[in-house]
N, CA, C and O atoms as a DFTB+ gen file, in Angstrom:
824 C
 N C O
     1  1     116.702      79.417      65.245
     2  2     116.146      80.580      64.272
     3  2     116.899      81.956      65.036
     4  3     117.110      82.333      66.189
     5  1     117.153      82.434      63.668
     6  2     118.154      83.676      63.968
     7  2     117.107      84.790      64.837
     8  3     115.906      84.961      64.625
     9  1     117.925      85.443      65.819
    10  2     117.151      86.503      66.435
    11  2     117.336      87.830      66.003
    12  3     116.553      88.682      66.423
    13  1     118.416      88.206      65.087
    14  2     118.299      89.677      64.559
    15  2     117.592      89.456      62.947
    16  3     117.976      88.705      62.050
    17  1     116.417      90.414      62.969
    18  2     115.601      90.123      62.033
    19  2     116.468      90.601      60.618
    20  3     115.870      90.465      59.551
    21  1     117.690      91.086      60.598
    22  2     118.172      91.628      59.371
    23  2     119.232      89.986      58.765
    24  3     119.593      89.704      57.622
    25  1     119.426      89.307      59.921
    26  2     120.058      88.106      59.560
    27  2     118.944      86.954      59.527
    28  3     118.319      86.754      60.569
    29  1     118.616      86.064      58.213
    30  2     118.035      85.317      58.403
    31  2     118.194      84.151      57.565
    32  3     118.962      84.293      56.613
    33  1     117.639      83.038      57.710
    34  2     118.003      81.955      56.718
    35  2     117.008      81.878      55.770
    36  3     115.959      82.444      56.077
    37  1     117.063      81.212      54.471
    38  2     115.946      81.243      53.486
    39  2     114.595      80.479      54.189
    40  3     113.508      80.722      53.666
    41  1     114.627      79.747      55.123
    42  2     113.404      79.053      55.304
    43  2     112.500      79.850      56.165
    44  3     111.302      79.600      56.302
    45  1     113.390      81.212      56.965
    46  2     112.746      81.942      58.076
    47  2     111.836      82.934      57.334
    48  3     110.744      83.279      57.785
    49  1     112.420      83.438      56.000
    50  2     111.944      84.193      55.269
    51  2     110.700      84.093      54.490
    52  3     110.024      84.975      53.961
    53  1     110.537      82.667      54.546
    54  2     109.518      82.017      53.912
    55  2     108.195      82.647      54.557
    56  3     107.350      83.329      53.976
    57  1     108.228      82.128      56.329
    58  2     107.184      82.439      56.842
    59  2     107.400      83.704      57.886
    60  3     106.679      83.888      58.867
    61  1     108.379      84.440      57.556
    62  2     108.627      85.775      58.343
    63  2     109.627      86.624      57.605
    64  3     109.751      86.518      56.385
    65  1     110.371      87.497      58.350
    66  2     111.257      88.330      57.731
    67  2     110.533      89.960      57.925
    68  3     109.440      90.283      58.390
    69  1     111.527      90.693      57.421
    70  2     111.083      92.360      57.522
    71  2     109.892      92.953      57.346
    72  3     109.178      93.632      58.085
    73  1     109.766      92.429      55.798
    74  2     108.376      92.914      55.127
    75  2     107.086      92.212      55.779
    76  3     106.073      92.840      56.085
    77  1     107.235      91.003      55.929
    78  2     106.081      90.304      56.718
    79  2     105.724      91.147      58.079
    80  3     104.653      91.726      58.257
    81  1     106.837      91.109      59.025
    82  2     106.688      91.995      60.087
    83  2     106.220      93.270      60.150
    84  3     105.500      93.531      61.114
    85  1     106.493      94.284      59.216
    86  2     105.941      95.416      59.169
    87  2     104.635      95.208      58.669
    88  3     103.807      95.991      59.134
    89  1     104.137      94.235      57.714
    90  2     102.768      94.192      57.674
    91  2     101.853      93.855      58.862
    92  3     100.934      94.557      59.284
    93  1     102.239      92.715      59.307
    94  2     101.761      92.568      60.631
    95  2     101.686      93.636      61.556
    96  3     100.576      93.896      62.022
    97  1     102.865      94.435      61.974
    98  2     102.631      95.336      62.882
    99  2     101.853      96.484      62.771
   100  3     101.340      96.929      63.797
   101  1     101.594      97.291      61.223
   102  2     100.987      97.988      60.645
   103  2      99.419      97.733      60.944
   104  3      98.654      98.517      61.506
   105  1      99.109      96.382      60.408
   106  2      97.742      96.147      60.415
   107  2      97.298      95.922      62.089
   108  3      96.185      96.321      62.433
   109  1      98.060      95.377      62.937
   110  2      97.733      95.350      64.060
   111  2      97.609      96.574      65.103
   112  3      96.908      96.521      66.114
   113  1      98.440      97.757      64.690
   114  2      98.165      98.893      65.325
   115  2      96.650      99.620      64.633
   116  3      95.757     100.100      65.332
   117  1      96.636      99.568      63.398
   118  2      95.363      99.995      62.782
   119  2      94.129      99.446      63.271
   120  3      93.075     100.076      63.367
   121  1      94.338      98.061      63.620
   122  2      92.966      97.678      64.310
   123  2      92.728      97.870      65.832
   124  3      91.666      97.618      66.402
   125  1      93.936      98.382      66.458
   126  2      93.701      98.896      67.782
   127  2      93.383     100.292      67.673
   128  3      93.140     100.826      68.754
   129  1      93.334     100.865      66.877
   130  2      92.984     102.408      66.897
   131  2      91.515     102.590      65.892
   132  3      90.784     103.546      66.150
   133  1      91.190     101.779      64.925
   134  2      90.127     101.644      64.248
   135  2      89.366     100.321      64.537
   136  3      89.653      99.506      63.661
   137  1      88.520      99.827      65.427
   138  2      87.932      98.577      65.828
   139  2      87.287      98.057      64.750
   140  3      86.658      98.795      63.991
   141  1      87.383      96.543      64.535
   142  2      86.817      95.879      63.655
   143  2      85.331      95.812      63.563
   144  3      84.764      95.451      62.532
   145  1      84.849      96.084      64.403
   146  2      83.227      95.939      64.976
   147  2      82.773      97.573      64.416
   148  3      81.560      97.786      64.404
   149  1      83.666      98.683      63.972
   150  2      82.883      99.930      63.617
   151  2      83.597     100.463      62.468
   152  3      83.432     101.614      62.064
   153  1      84.610      99.385      61.801
   154  2      85.720      99.858      60.627
   155  2      85.929      98.647      59.982
   156  3      86.281      97.670      60.643
   157  1      85.705      98.552      58.393
   158  2      86.277      97.392      57.849
   159  2      87.726      97.546      57.475
   160  3      88.209      98.586      57.027
   161  1      88.479      96.253      57.730
   162  2      89.794      96.467      57.303
   163  2      90.169      95.474      56.040
   164  3      89.597      94.404      55.830
   165  1      91.204      96.006      55.261
   166  2      91.597      95.132      54.072
   167  2      92.365      95.615      53.212
   168  3      92.387      96.799      52.878
   169  1      93.166      94.601      52.717
   170  2      94.496      94.848      51.719
   171  2      93.691      95.597      50.468
   172  3      92.629      95.309      49.915
   173  1      94.819      96.879      50.214
   174  2      94.247      97.441      48.861
   175  2      95.645      97.111      47.931
   176  3      96.810      97.260      48.299
   177  1      95.123      96.584      46.524
   178  2      96.160      96.268      45.627
   179  2      96.405      97.525      44.620
   180  3      95.517      98.277      44.216
   181  1      97.397      97.579      44.388
   182  2      97.870      99.070      43.654
   183  2      97.461      98.858      42.624
   184  3      97.782      99.833      41.944
   185  1      96.583      97.729      41.651
   186  2      96.302      97.982      40.603
   187  2      94.832      97.855      40.417
   188  3      94.307      97.413      39.394
   189  1      94.243      98.248      41.409
   190  2      92.401      98.145      41.484
   191  2      91.688      99.201      40.627
   192  3      91.708     100.430      40.697
   193  1      91.091      98.410      39.847
   194  2      90.315      99.277      38.956
   195  2      89.213      99.797      39.766
   196  3      88.801      99.411      40.860
   197  1      88.694     101.051      38.771
   198  2      87.659     102.027      39.329
   199  2      86.018     100.918      39.534
   200  3      84.949     101.378      39.938
   201  1      86.203      99.755      39.216
   202  2      84.911      99.048      39.384
   203  2      85.414      98.425      40.973
   204  3      84.600      98.513      41.892
   205  1      86.482      97.940      41.172
   206  2      86.806      97.550      42.185
   207  2      87.259      98.347      43.458
   208  3      87.423      97.815      44.556
   209  1      87.418      99.495      43.231
   210  2      87.042     100.885      44.177
   211  2      86.210     101.132      44.822
   212  3      86.214     101.488      46.000
   213  1      85.036     100.905      43.827
   214  2      83.705     101.333      44.259
   215  2      83.392     100.140      45.170
   216  3      82.985     100.489      46.278
   217  1      83.493      98.646      44.948
   218  2      83.266      97.746      45.672
   219  2      84.058      98.074      47.032
   220  3      83.287      98.014      47.990
   221  1      85.293      98.382      47.370
   222  2      85.821      98.718      48.318
   223  2      84.953      99.988      49.269
   224  3      84.711      99.922      50.474
   225  1      84.595     101.094      48.348
   226  2      84.123     102.202      49.162
   227  2      82.863     101.927      49.434
   228  3      82.087     102.814      49.789
   229  1      82.417     100.361      49.271
   230  2      80.775     100.682      49.714
   231  2      80.913     100.091      51.279
   232  3      79.926      99.969      52.004
   233  1      82.146      99.774      51.660
   234  2      82.517      98.927      53.016
   235  2      82.955     100.044      53.842
   236  3      83.482      99.768      54.920
   237  1      82.793     101.491      53.439
   238  2      83.292     102.324      54.506
   239  2      82.231     102.598      55.732
   240  3      81.020     102.390      55.803
   241  1      83.181     103.154      56.677
   242  2      84.219     103.409      56.728
   243  2      85.194     102.510      56.912
   244  3      85.143     101.783      57.904
   245  1      86.359     102.392      55.896
   246  2      87.394     101.697      55.354
   247  2      88.558     102.022      55.633
   248  3      88.979     103.129      55.298
   249  1      89.447     100.997      56.408
   250  2      90.781     101.388      56.346
   251  2      91.636     100.274      55.963
   252  3      91.493      99.183      56.515
   253  1      92.673     100.496      54.901
   254  2      93.326      99.612      53.910
   255  2      94.946      99.864      54.170
   256  3      95.494     100.889      54.576
   257  1      95.562      98.513      53.780
   258  2      96.786      98.885      53.540
   259  2      97.319      98.451      52.425
   260  3      96.895      97.410      51.921
   261  1      98.529      99.306      51.738
   262  2      98.787      98.879      50.406
   263  2     100.753      98.962      50.636
   264  3     101.470      99.689      51.324
   265  1     100.977      98.063      49.876
   266  2     102.196      97.648      49.653
   267  2     102.992      98.328      48.617
   268  3     103.033      97.636      47.600
   269  1     103.715      99.566      48.498
   270  2     104.378     100.280      47.413
   271  2     105.320      99.933      46.755
   272  3     105.544     100.336      45.613
   273  1     106.320      98.770      47.672
   274  2     107.596      98.499      47.265
   275  2     108.678      98.643      47.788
   276  3     108.441      99.123      48.896
   277  1     109.942      98.495      47.641
   278  2     111.251      99.008      48.721
   279  2     112.023      99.555      47.806
   280  3     112.016      99.170      46.636
   281  1     112.837     100.598      48.288
   282  2     114.292     101.276      47.550
   283  2     115.553     100.771      48.265
   284  3     115.851     101.172      49.390
   285  1     116.188      99.999      47.672
   286  2     117.333      99.414      48.104
   287  2     118.395     100.889      48.069
   288  3     118.151     101.854      47.344
   289  1     119.333     100.820      48.807
   290  2     120.466     101.492      49.097
   291  2     121.366     101.232      47.837
   292  3     121.676     100.128      47.389
   293  1     121.795     102.712      47.256
   294  2     122.972     102.234      46.008
   295  2     124.196     101.619      46.689
   296  3     125.075     101.015      46.073
   297  1     124.183     101.792      47.820
   298  2     125.784     101.677      48.715
   299  2     125.450     100.183      49.039
   300  3     126.006      99.946      50.111
   301  1     124.714      98.937      48.543
   302  2     124.327      97.982      49.362
   303  2     125.658      96.663      48.448
   304  3     125.980      96.477      47.275
   305  1     126.070      96.023      49.803
   306  2     126.878      95.038      49.316
   307  2     125.917      93.634      49.878
   308  3     124.711      93.390      49.852
   309  1     127.075      92.917      50.361
   310  2     126.011      91.520      50.954
   311  2     125.113      91.685      51.663
   312  3     124.277      90.781      51.677
   313  1     124.928      92.655      52.382
   314  2     123.724      92.960      53.037
   315  2     123.056      93.972      52.481
   316  3     123.671      95.038      52.433
   317  1     121.576      93.937      51.887
   318  2     120.953      94.908      51.708
   319  2     120.159      95.785      52.598
   320  3     119.498      95.352      53.543
   321  1     120.239      96.922      52.295
   322  2     119.744      98.192      53.051
   323  2     118.549      98.688      52.214
   324  3     118.789      98.596      51.010
   325  1     117.450      99.141      52.473
   326  2     116.723      99.216      51.862
   327  2     115.424     100.102      52.239
   328  3     115.476     100.224      53.463
   329  1     114.374     100.722      51.790
   330  2     113.135     101.650      52.688
   331  2     112.260     101.086      52.043
   332  3     112.126     101.270      50.833
   333  1     111.262     100.041      52.971
   334  2     110.126      99.924      52.481
   335  2     108.856     100.778      52.387
   336  3     108.659     101.538      53.335
   337  1     107.919     100.767      51.333
   338  2     107.333     101.989      51.349
   339  2     105.607     101.367      51.518
   340  3     105.191     100.357      50.951
   341  1     105.008     102.028      52.196
   342  2     103.357     101.294      52.407
   343  2     102.460     102.746      52.355
   344  3     102.894     103.881      52.552
   345  1     101.216     102.378      52.059
   346  2     100.251     103.308      52.231
   347  2      98.884     102.763      52.832
   348  3      98.316     101.713      52.529
   349  1      98.500     103.703      53.735
   350  2      97.366     103.245      54.613
   351  2      96.245     104.457      53.797
   352  3      96.355     105.682      53.745
   353  1      95.250     103.609      53.260
   354  2      94.126     103.901      52.694
   355  2      92.976     104.393      53.697
   356  3      92.585     103.490      54.438
   357  1      92.538     105.264      53.823
   358  2      91.210     105.856      54.899
   359  2      90.123     106.300      53.776
   360  3      90.400     106.906      52.741
   361  1      88.645     105.815      54.245
   362  2      87.631     106.357      53.332
   363  2      86.518     106.288      54.543
   364  3      86.466     105.464      55.456
   365  1      85.765     107.245      54.315
   366  2      84.590     107.536      54.888
   367  2      83.557     108.138      54.010
   368  3      83.959     108.391      52.874
   369  1      82.133     108.471      54.308
   370  2      81.298     108.742      53.530
   371  2      80.042     109.578      54.143
   372  3      79.657     109.005      55.162
   373  1      79.463     110.458      53.929
   374  2      78.411     111.483      54.368
   375  2      78.026     112.049      53.166
   376  3      78.656     112.615      52.273
   377  1      76.240     111.634      53.418
   378  2      75.550     112.493      52.341
   379  2      75.076     113.771      52.752
   380  3      74.197     114.405      52.169
   381  1      75.649     114.105      53.713
   382  2      74.894     115.249      54.106
   383  2      76.036     116.750      53.705
   384  3      75.777     117.927      53.953
   385  1      77.160     116.260      53.108
   386  2      77.855     117.411      52.792
   387  2      79.318     117.227      53.080
   388  3      79.724     116.342      53.832
   389  1      80.454     118.473      52.185
   390  2      81.718     118.081      52.334
   391  2      82.063     118.072      53.709
   392  3      82.674     117.126      54.206
   393  1      81.677     119.154      54.409
   394  2      81.972     119.320      55.552
   395  2      81.618     118.165      56.545
   396  3      82.434     117.908      57.430
   397  1      80.536     117.501      56.462
   398  2      80.412     116.355      57.432
   399  2      81.340     115.419      57.223
   400  3      81.917     114.747      58.078
   401  1      81.513     115.384      55.669
   402  2      82.325     114.240      55.284
   403  2      83.826     114.122      56.111
   404  3      84.167     113.114      56.729
   405  1      84.549     115.225      56.002
   406  2      85.637     115.541      56.750
   407  2      85.695     116.011      58.374
   408  3      86.456     115.765      59.310
   409  1      84.732     116.652      58.233
   410  2      84.747     117.045      60.231
   411  2      83.987     115.827      60.657
   412  3      84.369     115.367      61.733
   413  1      82.904     115.130      60.013
   414  2      82.133     114.108      60.918
   415  2      80.958     114.427      61.636
   416  3      80.808     115.599      61.982
   417  1      80.244     113.726      61.871
   418  2      78.768     113.494      62.460
   419  2      78.337     112.723      62.987
   420  3      79.167     111.882      63.330
   421  1      77.080     112.468      63.361
   422  2      76.605     111.065      63.869
   423  2      76.498     109.906      62.542
   424  3      76.654     108.695      62.697
   425  1      76.312     110.322      61.732
   426  2      76.480     109.396      60.640
   427  2      77.575     108.602      60.183
   428  3      77.441     107.510      59.630
   429  1      78.788     109.234      60.450
   430  2      80.033     108.466      60.320
   431  2      81.233     109.169      60.904
   432  3      81.065     110.192      61.569
   433  1      82.136     108.796      60.744
   434  2      83.731     109.475      61.367
   435  2      83.823     110.663      60.169
   436  3      83.210     110.816      59.113
   437  1      84.754     111.332      60.760
   438  2      85.250     112.562      59.766
   439  2      86.558     111.991      59.292
   440  3      87.219     111.247      60.016
   441  1      87.027     112.420      57.782
   442  2      88.372     111.913      57.455
   443  2      89.293     112.585      58.199
   444  3      90.197     111.933      58.722
   445  1      89.230     113.900      58.362
   446  2      90.221     114.384      59.070
   447  2      90.924     113.830      60.412
   448  3      92.090     113.879      60.802
   449  1      89.725     113.272      60.974
   450  2      90.115     112.564      62.444
   451  2      90.711     111.412      62.186
   452  3      91.732     111.149      62.822
   453  1      90.223     110.500      61.230
   454  2      90.756     109.103      60.831
   455  2      92.059     109.500      60.425
   456  3      92.826     108.542      60.515
   457  1      92.624     110.555      60.005
   458  2      93.898     110.817      59.284
   459  2      94.649     110.952      60.630
   460  3      95.512     110.144      60.977
   461  1      94.240     112.107      61.428
   462  2      94.902     112.235      63.051
   463  2      95.256     110.900      63.709
   464  3      96.371     110.517      64.065
   465  1      94.315     110.396      63.779
   466  2      94.213     109.044      64.478
   467  2      95.452     107.950      64.067
   468  3      96.394     107.458      64.689
   469  1      94.957     107.844      62.737
   470  2      96.282     107.140      61.869
   471  2      97.574     107.453      62.010
   472  3      98.354     106.717      62.615
   473  1      97.888     108.477      61.510
   474  2      99.299     109.212      61.491
   475  2     100.059     109.222      62.870
   476  3     101.218     108.872      63.094
   477  1      99.175     109.678      63.674
   478  2      99.756     109.567      65.040
   479  2     100.049     108.181      65.941
   480  3     100.801     108.025      66.902
   481  1      99.154     107.229      65.249
   482  2      99.296     105.929      65.875
   483  2     100.440     105.346      65.517
   484  3     100.973     104.441      66.159
   485  1     100.936     105.910      64.320
   486  2     101.831     105.221      63.289
   487  2     103.163     105.622      63.410
   488  3     104.128     104.861      63.487
   489  1     103.194     107.332      63.432
   490  2     104.693     107.862      63.303
   491  2     105.274     107.458      64.502
   492  3     104.732     107.632      65.593
   493  1     106.693     106.758      64.292
   494  2     107.833     106.542      65.386
   495  2     107.158     104.863      65.823
   496  3     107.564     104.503      66.928
   497  1     106.458     104.101      65.301
   498  2     106.314     103.174      65.764
   499  2     107.265     101.841      65.199
   500  3     107.502     101.490      64.043
   501  1     107.653     101.323      66.364
   502  2     108.911     100.435      66.235
   503  2     108.399      98.981      65.704
   504  3     107.585      98.366      66.393
   505  1     108.870      98.441      64.498
   506  2     108.777      97.300      64.076
   507  2     109.581      96.370      64.755
   508  3     110.783      96.363      64.490
   509  1     109.144      95.607      65.561
   510  2     109.689      94.408      66.259
   511  2     109.187      92.952      66.035
   512  3     108.207      92.462      66.596
   513  1     110.021      92.309      65.108
   514  2     109.063      90.694      65.070
   515  2     109.481      90.253      66.572
   516  3     110.315      90.597      67.410
   517  1     108.287      89.160      66.431
   518  2     108.369      88.374      67.754
   519  2     109.882      87.688      68.127
   520  3     110.556      87.234      67.203
   521  1     110.286      87.645      69.263
   522  2     111.620      86.597      69.562
   523  2     112.962      87.576      69.249
   524  3     114.118      87.434      69.646
   525  1     112.439      88.512      68.479
   526  2     113.587      89.138      67.819
   527  2     114.416      90.097      68.785
   528  3     113.779      91.124      69.020
   529  1     115.463      90.054      69.312
   530  2     116.557      91.196      69.806
   531  2     116.039      92.466      69.716
   532  3     115.510      93.259      70.494
   533  1     116.489      92.428      67.962
   534  2     116.671      93.842      67.408
   535  2     115.539      94.053      66.479
   536  3     115.102      93.165      65.746
   537  1     114.936      95.635      66.554
   538  2     114.154      95.923      65.642
   539  2     114.189      95.527      64.284
   540  3     115.243      95.184      63.749
   541  1     113.047      95.553      63.663
   542  2     113.405      95.899      61.893
   543  2     113.647      97.122      61.531
   544  3     114.567      97.426      60.771
   545  1     112.600      98.171      62.196
   546  2     113.013      99.527      61.747
   547  2     111.662     100.418      62.412
   548  3     110.782      99.936      63.126
   549  1     111.773     101.805      61.969
   550  2     110.978     102.445      62.914
   551  2     110.211     103.405      61.665
   552  3     110.840     104.060      60.834
   553  1     109.006     103.335      61.733
   554  2     107.897     103.975      60.851
   555  2     107.851     105.502      61.082
   556  3     107.607     106.200      62.067
   557  1     108.273     105.827      59.422
   558  2     107.925     107.438      59.066
   559  2     106.916     107.706      58.096
   560  3     106.744     107.172      57.000
   561  1     106.092     108.871      58.819
   562  2     105.262     109.019      58.139
   563  2     105.784     110.083      57.150
   564  3     106.335     111.091      57.593
   565  1     105.632     109.895      55.857
   566  2     106.397     110.399      54.844
   567  2     105.223     111.436      53.974
   568  3     105.649     112.312      53.223
   569  1     104.098     111.276      54.124
   570  2     103.382     112.269      53.379
   571  2     101.846     111.870      53.727
   572  3     101.727     110.800      54.324
   573  1     100.515     112.670      53.399
   574  2      99.308     112.571      53.487
   575  2      98.574     113.368      52.386
   576  3      98.733     114.580      52.238
   577  1      97.895     112.734      51.749
   578  2      97.046     113.228      50.637
   579  2      95.950     113.045      50.796
   580  3      95.555     112.194      51.593
   581  1      95.070     113.865      50.015
   582  2      93.419     114.031      50.149
   583  2      93.802     113.294      48.547
   584  3      94.601     113.773      47.743
   585  1      93.094     112.171      48.380
   586  2      93.017     111.426      47.170
   587  2      92.131     111.496      46.272
   588  3      90.953     111.575      46.621
   589  1      92.407     111.487      45.194
   590  2      91.111     111.516      44.202
   591  2      91.421     110.059      43.230
   592  3      92.611     110.035      42.914
   593  1      90.918     109.283      42.882
   594  2      91.034     107.897      42.036
   595  2      90.641     107.947      40.855
   596  3      89.461     107.983      40.506
   597  1      91.603     107.954      40.142
   598  2      91.089     108.182      38.387
   599  2      90.079     107.143      38.172
   600  3      90.258     105.964      38.475
   601  1      88.847     107.685      37.560
   602  2      88.068     106.656      37.154
   603  2      86.896     106.379      38.354
   604  3      85.905     105.712      38.057
   605  1      87.010     106.754      39.292
   606  2      86.268     106.587      40.219
   607  2      85.521     107.758      40.756
   608  3      86.181     108.719      41.153
   609  1      84.197     107.792      40.817
   610  2      83.352     109.271      41.057
   611  2      82.129     108.817      41.944
   612  3      81.064     108.347      41.543
   613  1      82.532     109.068      43.265
   614  2      81.321     108.976      44.215
   615  2      81.384     109.922      44.925
   616  3      82.283     109.986      45.764
   617  1      80.334     111.042      44.774
   618  2      80.654     112.406      45.384
   619  2      80.275     112.240      46.968
   620  3      80.709     113.222      47.571
   621  1      79.683     111.426      47.744
   622  2      79.612     111.200      48.699
   623  2      80.405     110.618      49.857
   624  3      80.061     110.356      51.010
   625  1      81.993     110.443      48.989
   626  2      82.879     109.422      49.586
   627  2      84.289     110.566      49.948
   628  3      84.445     111.420      49.076
   629  1      85.038     110.609      50.848
   630  2      86.100     111.051      50.916
   631  2      87.089     110.121      51.297
   632  3      86.769     109.227      52.080
   633  1      88.384     110.201      50.809
   634  2      89.404     109.201      50.721
   635  2      90.697     109.921      50.747
   636  3      90.836     110.877      49.985
   637  1      91.945     109.465      51.773
   638  2      93.042     110.059      52.172
   639  2      93.879     108.780      52.208
   640  3      93.486     107.631      52.407
   641  1      95.301     109.292      51.939
   642  2      96.226     108.102      51.780
   643  2      97.631     108.836      52.702
   644  3      98.119     109.967      52.683
   645  1      97.927     107.723      53.386
   646  2      99.187     108.225      54.726
   647  2     100.148     107.410      54.195
   648  3      99.944     106.199      54.111
   649  1     101.100     107.875      53.851
   650  2     102.242     107.375      53.468
   651  2     103.372     106.828      54.126
   652  3     103.983     107.770      54.631
   653  1     103.882     105.861      54.337
   654  2     104.841     105.176      55.440
   655  2     106.160     104.963      54.922
   656  3     106.123     104.651      53.731
   657  1     107.073     105.011      55.307
   658  2     108.295     104.581      54.946
   659  2     109.227     104.067      56.210
   660  3     109.485     104.736      57.211
   661  1     109.643     102.808      55.947
   662  2     110.333     101.907      56.948
   663  2     111.571     101.574      56.895
   664  3     111.395     100.441      56.447
   665  1     112.761     101.671      57.004
   666  2     114.190     101.352      56.861
   667  2     114.263      99.776      57.422
   668  3     113.798      99.308      58.462
   669  1     114.961      99.182      56.435
   670  2     115.092      97.744      57.062
   671  2     116.554      97.057      56.561
   672  3     117.092      97.728      55.680
   673  1     117.183      96.025      56.902
   674  2     118.201      95.491      56.146
   675  2     117.959      93.964      56.035
   676  3     117.381      93.352      56.934
   677  1     118.422      93.356      54.894
   678  2     118.484      92.060      55.321
   679  2     119.698      91.208      54.617
   680  3     120.386      91.633      53.689
   681  1     119.784      90.345      55.035
   682  2     120.925      89.384      54.727
   683  2     120.469      87.971      54.595
   684  3     119.431      87.674      55.186
   685  1     121.018      87.163      53.989
   686  2     120.659      85.427      53.977
   687  2     121.607      84.933      54.462
   688  3     122.583      85.177      53.753
   689  1     121.991      84.051      55.754
   690  2     122.685      83.441      55.991
   691  2     122.455      81.938      55.542
   692  3     121.790      81.114      56.170
   693  1     123.140      81.719      54.312
   694  2     122.969      80.268      53.532
   695  2     123.948      79.770      53.279
   696  3     124.999      80.382      53.085
   697  1     123.788      78.420      53.224
   698  2     124.746      77.446      52.591
   699  2     123.613      76.455      51.805
   700  3     122.394      76.573      51.928
   701  1     124.182      75.640      51.124
   702  2     123.535      74.858      49.770
   703  2     122.481      74.278      50.662
   704  3     121.395      74.130      50.101
   705  1     122.538      73.945      51.811
   706  2     121.493      72.756      52.537
   707  2     120.461      74.000      53.016
   708  3     119.378      73.446      53.203
   709  1     120.352      75.155      53.241
   710  2     119.607      76.166      53.744
   711  2     118.958      76.552      52.174
   712  3     117.756      76.635      52.425
   713  1     119.055      76.716      51.292
   714  2     118.486      76.865      49.959
   715  2     117.574      75.524      49.407
   716  3     116.808      75.512      48.443
   717  1     117.837      74.642      50.136
   718  2     117.169      73.124      49.873
   719  2     116.066      73.807      50.991
   720  3     114.904      74.109      50.718
   721  1     116.601      73.939      52.057
   722  2     115.500      73.935      52.948
   723  2     114.435      74.935      52.685
   724  3     113.282      74.628      52.990
   725  1     114.676      76.066      52.169
   726  2     113.771      77.189      51.572
   727  2     112.389      76.614      50.567
   728  3     111.177      76.828      50.591
   729  1     113.339      75.756      49.680
   730  2     112.240      75.419      49.060
   731  2     111.344      74.178      49.640
   732  3     110.125      74.110      49.481
   733  1     111.964      73.415      50.188
   734  2     110.880      72.767      51.315
   735  2     109.898      73.194      51.948
   736  3     108.882      72.511      52.072
   737  1     110.051      74.655      52.570
   738  2     109.257      75.319      53.281
   739  2     108.083      75.731      52.921
   740  3     107.170      75.928      53.723
   741  1     107.996      75.904      51.642
   742  2     106.727      76.377      51.002
   743  2     105.492      75.306      51.476
   744  3     105.455      74.100      51.234
   745  1     104.701      75.946      52.069
   746  2     103.202      74.983      52.080
   747  2     102.348      75.796      51.339
   748  3     102.102      77.000      51.418
   749  1     101.933      74.898      50.588
   750  2     100.682      75.798      49.737
   751  2      99.655      74.294      49.400
   752  3     100.070      73.262      48.872
   753  1      98.287      74.556      49.867
   754  2      97.326      73.374      49.746
   755  2      96.699      73.894      48.634
   756  3      96.321      75.064      48.567
   757  1      96.541      72.865      47.536
   758  2      96.009      73.154      46.131
   759  2      95.657      72.001      45.660
   760  3      96.432      71.067      45.870
   761  1      94.467      71.756      44.938
   762  2      94.428      70.796      44.091
   763  2      95.775      70.829      42.843
   764  3      96.100      71.771      42.120
   765  1      96.354      69.479      42.923
   766  2      97.498      69.837      41.968
   767  2      96.850      69.659      40.447
   768  3      97.469      69.881      39.405
   769  1      95.396      69.188      40.549
   770  2      95.008      69.317      38.926
   771  2      94.601      70.560      38.473
   772  3      94.508      70.754      37.261
   773  1      94.286      71.630      39.461
   774  2      93.642      72.499      39.346
   775  2      94.494      73.767      38.823
   776  3      95.622      73.540      39.261
   777  1      94.530      74.833      38.202
   778  2      95.279      75.794      37.716
   779  2      95.313      77.011      39.264
   780  3      94.639      76.908      40.289
   781  1      96.308      78.050      38.922
   782  2      96.121      78.846      39.897
   783  2      94.821      79.772      40.091
   784  3      94.274      80.160      39.059
   785  1      94.339      80.118      41.200
   786  2      93.162      80.819      41.410
   787  2      93.471      82.465      41.424
   788  3      93.879      82.978      42.466
   789  1      93.267      83.235      40.267
   790  2      93.297      84.322      40.747
   791  2      92.590      85.608      41.043
   792  3      92.910      86.790      40.920
   793  1      91.226      84.812      41.593
   794  2      90.016      85.569      42.172
   795  2      90.290      85.911      43.410
   796  3      90.615      85.010      44.184
   797  1      90.234      87.031      43.797
   798  2      90.623      87.386      45.240
   799  2      89.760      88.476      45.769
   800  3      89.674      89.630      45.348
   801  1      89.109      87.892      46.803
   802  2      88.222      88.804      47.475
   803  2      88.750      90.016      47.924
   804  3      89.063      89.897      49.108
   805  1      88.995      91.195      47.461
   806  2      89.395      92.336      48.008
   807  2      88.637      93.043      49.233
   808  3      89.028      94.109      49.710
   809  1      87.449      92.302      49.722
   810  2      86.872      92.664      50.640
   811  2      87.093      91.969      52.107
   812  3      86.600      92.306      53.183
   813  1      88.038      90.836      51.797
   814  2      88.847      90.162      52.612
   815  2      89.769      90.742      53.516
   816  3      90.718      91.281      52.947
   817  1      89.779      90.797      54.818
   818  2      90.828      91.544      55.644
   819  2      91.894      90.539      55.613
   820  3      91.598      89.362      55.410
   821  1      93.076      90.891      55.790
   822  2      94.501      90.269      55.472
   823  2      94.769      89.459      56.603
   824  3      95.820      88.823      56.672
């Protein structure tokens, strides 16, 4: 197996690679600073409906991660250089009023404290896959927003988004045999007589 995360054979990219390493590293760090016995964790799809947002907000205080895509460099050649974009979603609720929702009290954590902890824990974090000699890249907090979700209205909820950028490079080391191995590397357990299941439980932690 390659020890450089930028140089990977196709089978390695099925189970690993830079994007998967980023996801795992961000989730692990968030679970360290927001314990799972006090906060609900989950993955946030970019296409959630207002109803699905409502389902998530019932789980607050909530910590979620969403993937926004990747922007390749204009100067790419054989090796692809790009910047991955992620967003951490933080939500809390308090019926006592806006001051309590943002500053916190005994009912729950304040959104401002959650933002400070998440941003401080992720800024400058080096993403390094297991057994890799070289890191994937370093996390940069590129923006923090007080979010208003279109179509979702719940006056006792406060939501923030923390945008992250992580540069990475990717190059396949591949001959014909490696591409065949990539096809064989996918392990999908499913009833071959059934169609794909599109029902995803958004409350399920990644």
